Amino acid sequence: MERRFNRRQFLINTGLAGLALKSQVLFANTSGTPASSPITRRVPGTGEAIPVIGMGTWITFNVGGDTKLVEQRTEVLRTFFDLGGTVVDGSPMYGSASDVVGEALEALGARDRIFAATKIWTGDESETREQAEQSRRRWGVDRFDLLQVHNLLGWQGHLETLKAMKADGEVRYIGITTSHGRRHREFEQIMKREPLDFVQLTYNLLDREVEDRLLPLARERGIAVIVNRPFQGGSLFRRFQSEPLPGWAGDAGVGNWAEFFLKYIISHPAVTCAIPATTRVEHMKENMGALYGALPNAEQRQRMADYVRSL
Amino acid sequence: MSGADWLSYSLQDFVMFGPQVFLRLFVRINQDIWPWQLLAVLVAIAVPALLLKQDGRSRRMALGLVSMAWIASGYGFLVGYFGPINWPAGWFGWAFVVQGGLLAAAVLFGGVHERRLRNGPLVLCWLMAVCGLLWLPVVEAGSWQAIALFGVAPGTTAATGMLALALMTGSWRGLYLIVPLLWSLFSAAMFWVLKTWWLLLLPMATLMGIGAAFWFSPRQGRSPG
Ligand SMILES: NC(=O)c1ccc[n+]([C@@H]2O[C@H](COP(=O)([O-])OP(=O)(O)OC[C@H]3O[C@@H](n4cnc5c(N)ncnc54)[C@H](OP(=O)(O)O)[C@@H]3O)[C@@H](O)[C@H]2O)c1
């Protein structure tokens, strides 16, 4: 994976320069990172740096053969890459999303810019390789960077095959996923026992159960963490968007609600990457704002959680 | 997948697309098949015209047209357009094709009533259904191109097609109910998750269609109204 990104391209492509005038703190550099560099986190197993904001494709990229919508989603992906994103998450469960990602990658000529992550989602534990190969063809990538067992479905069998595939160089990283707080106990046991590179789980300002055990365990075990449902499937916006941001938001590096929700997540030390999904270029720009600037510190994180609870 | 695995999924997990994508299916199919939907309009008018006659041959022709409508909307809309974004919809598409086949079998193997039936109100209901239901996706999508024609859109076809039950003899009716009832359940859950409230009228109309068909069908010891 190679990242092509520079400051000029960033400013031109995004229009975030205008936003920066409105939000003086957006480019304030309080974390020691150059203001226009994307914030990255290292995958503990290899030290590879990946941008902390990725992209999900559940619902949003499942548009079937609708050429008009495929073009729109291609623009969303273009914006994502232009703003420094690399990690794209999919699953065979997401209908036509894999095909649409594949078409968009082809149109953008961007296969070398992606950190391609998908899942194995089948109850037949002997089908791991077959499904991975099907997905690979649909995405049009040489190989996946990350293959995850979706929702622990048939995890024993799949994980064995994934380990073998990793040893053979057919995939770079392997992992497991859950969401909505499901099966955390079993998830924890697997994290303790298995040699995982990544876990994917739900974490957002309202769903914080993982702060107690799973996130500390991931740090302890050196497992990278991808966070799904960072906006609780969009309901965080529906609940809070009409409310004002707190006056101190700027000090925490936050210029809008999307950044508020995302920066809370990615500032947790165990989190490697959050993968918000969107159908809209404007929303993608907002979300990618969280990839830049300052991050809230521990005290500010607490204030963020308290503020949302108070609304 | 085991039962426990299925239970860990919610309704939302099976509605893996947004309302915009769903409503555009109507627009896309209408654009792609133009001008063939005029044929669907002709069929929608021909059926009540045939029902106005009380002879068995016209009824069999009407049922034959309804059976073609099930097959066309199942294979065209559900398998061709909806299936790629929602795998259960693809299965329903094939179930619609089987439903059409069942109707054709009823036509061929004597499942059609020969007795007089209350065809006036039946025709009125038919016309109200085909003319009324087609606007529901239009209201939701805000585009007249989303019009849901009988024989093209599965919801309109199922709801209106239920009235054909009135023409069928008892033993065939039970068979003819399974797919529409399952489809009503599935589509109601889907419209609920998508929050496309107007479309909830489609499964409701299907259930009303079943009631109306039983009401209008010829009964022992009762003269047609
Ligand atoms: N078990 C699993 O492995 C699992 C489970 C769940 C999710 N995931 C992964 O995680 C990804 C993210 O989760 P998710 O898609 O469920 O939910 P999410 O990212 O929390 O929320 C997506 C919703 O937020 C809205 N949104 C995004 N950016 C916005 C903005 N700036 N302003 C206002 N609204 C905005 C989107 O609407 P618009 O389209 O209008 O922007 C969309 O409806 C998924 O796509 C999937 O890849 C994995």
Coordinates of C-alpha atoms in Angstrom, one line a residue, chain B residues 32-221:
Chain B
D32 CA -35.1 0.3 -18.9
I33 CA -38.3 -1.4 -20.1
W34 CA -39.9 1.6 -21.8
P35 CA -42.2 1.4 -23.8
W36 CA -43.0 -2.2 -22.8
Q37 CA -44.8 -1.1 -19.6
L38 CA -47.6 0.0 -22.0
L39 CA -48.3 -3.7 -22.4
A40 CA -48.6 -4.0 -18.6
V41 CA -51.1 -1.2 -18.6
L42 CA -53.1 -3.0 -21.3
V43 CA -53.0 -6.2 -19.2
A44 CA -54.2 -4.3 -16.1
I45 CA -57.2 -3.1 -18.2
A46 CA -57.9 -6.3 -20.0
V47 CA -58.3 -8.3 -16.8
P48 CA -61.3 -6.4 -15.5
A49 CA -62.8 -6.3 -19.0
L50 CA -62.6 -10.1 -19.0
L51 CA -64.0 -10.3 -15.5
L52 CA -67.1 -8.4 -16.6
K53 CA -68.1 -11.5 -18.7
Q54 CA -69.4 -14.3 -16.6
D55 CA -68.0 -17.1 -18.8
G56 CA -65.3 -19.6 -17.8
R57 CA -63.2 -18.9 -20.8
S58 CA -62.8 -15.2 -20.1
R59 CA -62.0 -16.0 -16.5
R60 CA -59.3 -18.4 -17.5
M61 CA -57.9 -15.8 -19.8
A62 CA -58.0 -13.2 -17.0
L63 CA -56.2 -15.6 -14.7
G64 CA -53.7 -16.4 -17.4
L65 CA -52.8 -12.7 -17.6
V66 CA -52.6 -12.4 -13.8
S67 CA -50.2 -15.4 -13.8
M68 CA -48.0 -13.7 -16.4
A69 CA -48.0 -10.6 -14.2
W70 CA -46.7 -12.6 -11.2
I71 CA -44.0 -14.1 -13.3
A72 CA -43.0 -10.9 -15.0
S73 CA -42.8 -8.8 -11.8
G74 CA -41.0 -11.6 -9.9
Y75 CA -38.4 -12.3 -12.5
G76 CA -38.1 -8.7 -13.8
F77 CA -38.2 -6.6 -10.7
L78 CA -37.3 -9.0 -7.9
V79 CA -34.7 -11.2 -9.5
G80 CA -33.3 -8.7 -11.9
Y81 CA -33.3 -5.4 -10.0
F82 CA -34.0 -6.1 -6.3
G83 CA -32.1 -9.3 -5.9
P84 CA -28.6 -7.8 -6.4
I85 CA -29.0 -5.5 -3.4
N86 CA -31.0 -7.9 -1.2
W87 CA -30.6 -11.6 -1.5
P88 CA -34.0 -12.5 0.2
A89 CA -35.7 -10.4 -2.5
G90 CA -34.1 -12.6 -5.2
W91 CA -35.6 -15.7 -3.5
F92 CA -39.0 -14.0 -3.4
G93 CA -38.6 -13.3 -7.1
W94 CA -38.4 -17.0 -7.8
A95 CA -41.4 -17.6 -5.4
F96 CA -43.4 -15.1 -7.5
V97 CA -42.5 -17.1 -10.6
V98 CA -43.7 -20.3 -8.9
Q99 CA -46.9 -18.4 -7.9
G100 CA -47.5 -17.5 -11.5
G101 CA -46.9 -21.1 -12.4
L102 CA -49.5 -22.2 -9.8
L103 CA -52.0 -19.9 -11.3
A104 CA -51.3 -21.2 -14.7
A105 CA -51.8 -24.7 -13.3
A106 CA -55.2 -23.7 -11.8
V107 CA -56.2 -22.4 -15.3
L108 CA -55.2 -25.7 -16.9
F109 CA -56.4 -28.1 -14.4
G110 CA -59.8 -26.9 -13.4
G111 CA -59.1 -24.7 -10.5
V112 CA -61.3 -21.9 -11.8
H113 CA -64.9 -21.4 -10.7
E114 CA -67.6 -21.7 -13.3
R115 CA -70.4 -20.3 -11.1
R116 CA -71.5 -16.7 -11.3
L117 CA -69.7 -14.3 -9.1
R118 CA -70.2 -10.7 -7.9
N119 CA -68.1 -9.3 -10.6
G120 CA -69.2 -5.6 -10.4
P121 CA -67.6 -4.9 -7.1
L122 CA -64.7 -7.1 -7.9
V123 CA -63.9 -5.1 -11.0
L124 CA -64.3 -1.9 -9.1
C125 CA -61.8 -3.1 -6.5
W126 CA -59.5 -4.2 -9.2
L127 CA -59.5 -0.8 -10.9
M128 CA -59.1 1.0 -7.5
A129 CA -56.1 -1.2 -6.7
V130 CA -54.3 -0.8 -10.0
C131 CA -55.0 2.9 -10.3
G132 CA -54.4 3.7 -6.6
L133 CA -51.4 1.6 -5.5
L134 CA -49.2 2.6 -8.4
W135 CA -48.7 6.1 -6.9
L136 CA -47.3 5.0 -3.6
P137 CA -43.7 4.8 -4.6
V138 CA -44.2 8.1 -6.6
V139 CA -45.2 9.8 -3.4
E140 CA -42.2 8.4 -1.5
A141 CA -39.7 9.0 -4.3
G142 CA -41.1 12.4 -5.4
S143 CA -40.7 11.3 -9.0
W144 CA -43.5 10.1 -11.3
Q145 CA -41.0 7.8 -12.9
A146 CA -41.2 5.6 -9.8
I147 CA -44.8 4.6 -10.8
A148 CA -45.5 1.0 -9.7
L149 CA -47.5 -0.8 -12.5
F150 CA -49.3 -4.1 -12.2
G151 CA -47.1 -6.7 -13.8
V152 CA -44.0 -4.7 -13.2
A153 CA -43.9 -3.8 -9.5
P154 CA -44.3 -6.8 -7.1
G155 CA -46.3 -4.9 -4.5
T156 CA -49.0 -3.7 -6.9
T157 CA -49.0 -7.1 -8.6
A158 CA -49.4 -9.0 -5.3
A159 CA -52.1 -6.7 -3.9
T160 CA -54.2 -6.5 -7.1
G161 CA -53.5 -10.1 -8.0
M162 CA -55.0 -11.3 -4.8
L163 CA -58.4 -10.4 -6.1
A164 CA -58.0 -13.2 -8.6
L165 CA -58.6 -15.6 -5.6
A166 CA -62.3 -14.9 -6.1
L167 CA -62.1 -16.9 -9.3
M168 CA -60.5 -19.9 -7.8
T169 CA -62.0 -23.1 -6.3
G170 CA -61.3 -23.8 -2.7
S171 CA -58.5 -26.3 -2.9
W172 CA -56.3 -24.0 -5.0
R173 CA -56.8 -21.0 -2.8
G174 CA -54.7 -22.2 0.1
L175 CA -51.7 -22.8 -2.2
Y176 CA -52.2 -19.4 -3.7
L177 CA -52.0 -17.7 -0.3
I178 CA -48.6 -18.7 0.9
V179 CA -46.4 -16.5 -1.3
P180 CA -48.5 -13.3 -0.9
L181 CA -48.7 -13.7 2.8
L182 CA -45.0 -14.3 3.2
W183 CA -44.3 -11.4 0.8
S184 CA -46.6 -9.1 2.8
L185 CA -44.8 -9.9 6.0
F186 CA -41.4 -9.4 4.4
S187 CA -42.3 -6.2 2.6
A188 CA -44.1 -4.7 5.6
A189 CA -41.0 -5.3 7.8
M190 CA -38.7 -3.9 5.1
F191 CA -40.9 -0.7 4.6
W192 CA -40.9 -0.3 8.4
V193 CA -37.1 -0.4 8.6
L194 CA -36.7 1.9 5.6
K195 CA -39.4 4.3 7.1
T196 CA -41.1 4.4 3.7
W197 CA -44.5 4.7 5.5
W198 CA -46.7 5.1 2.4
L199 CA -45.4 1.8 1.0
L200 CA -46.9 0.0 4.1
L201 CA -50.2 0.4 2.3
L202 CA -49.1 -2.2 -0.2
P203 CA -49.0 -5.2 2.2
M204 CA -52.1 -3.9 3.8
A205 CA -53.8 -3.8 0.4
T206 CA -52.7 -7.3 -0.2
L207 CA -54.4 -8.5 3.0
M208 CA -57.5 -6.5 2.1
G209 CA -57.4 -8.0 -1.4
I210 CA -57.5 -11.5 0.1
G211 CA -60.5 -10.5 2.2
A212 CA -62.3 -8.9 -0.7
A213 CA -61.6 -12.0 -2.9
F214 CA -63.2 -14.3 -0.4
W215 CA -66.1 -12.0 -0.1
F216 CA -66.7 -11.7 -3.8
S217 CA -66.2 -15.4 -4.7
P218 CA -69.3 -17.5 -5.4
R219 CA -70.7 -19.2 -2.4
Q220 CA -72.9 -22.1 -1.9
G221 CA -76.6 -21.1 -1.6

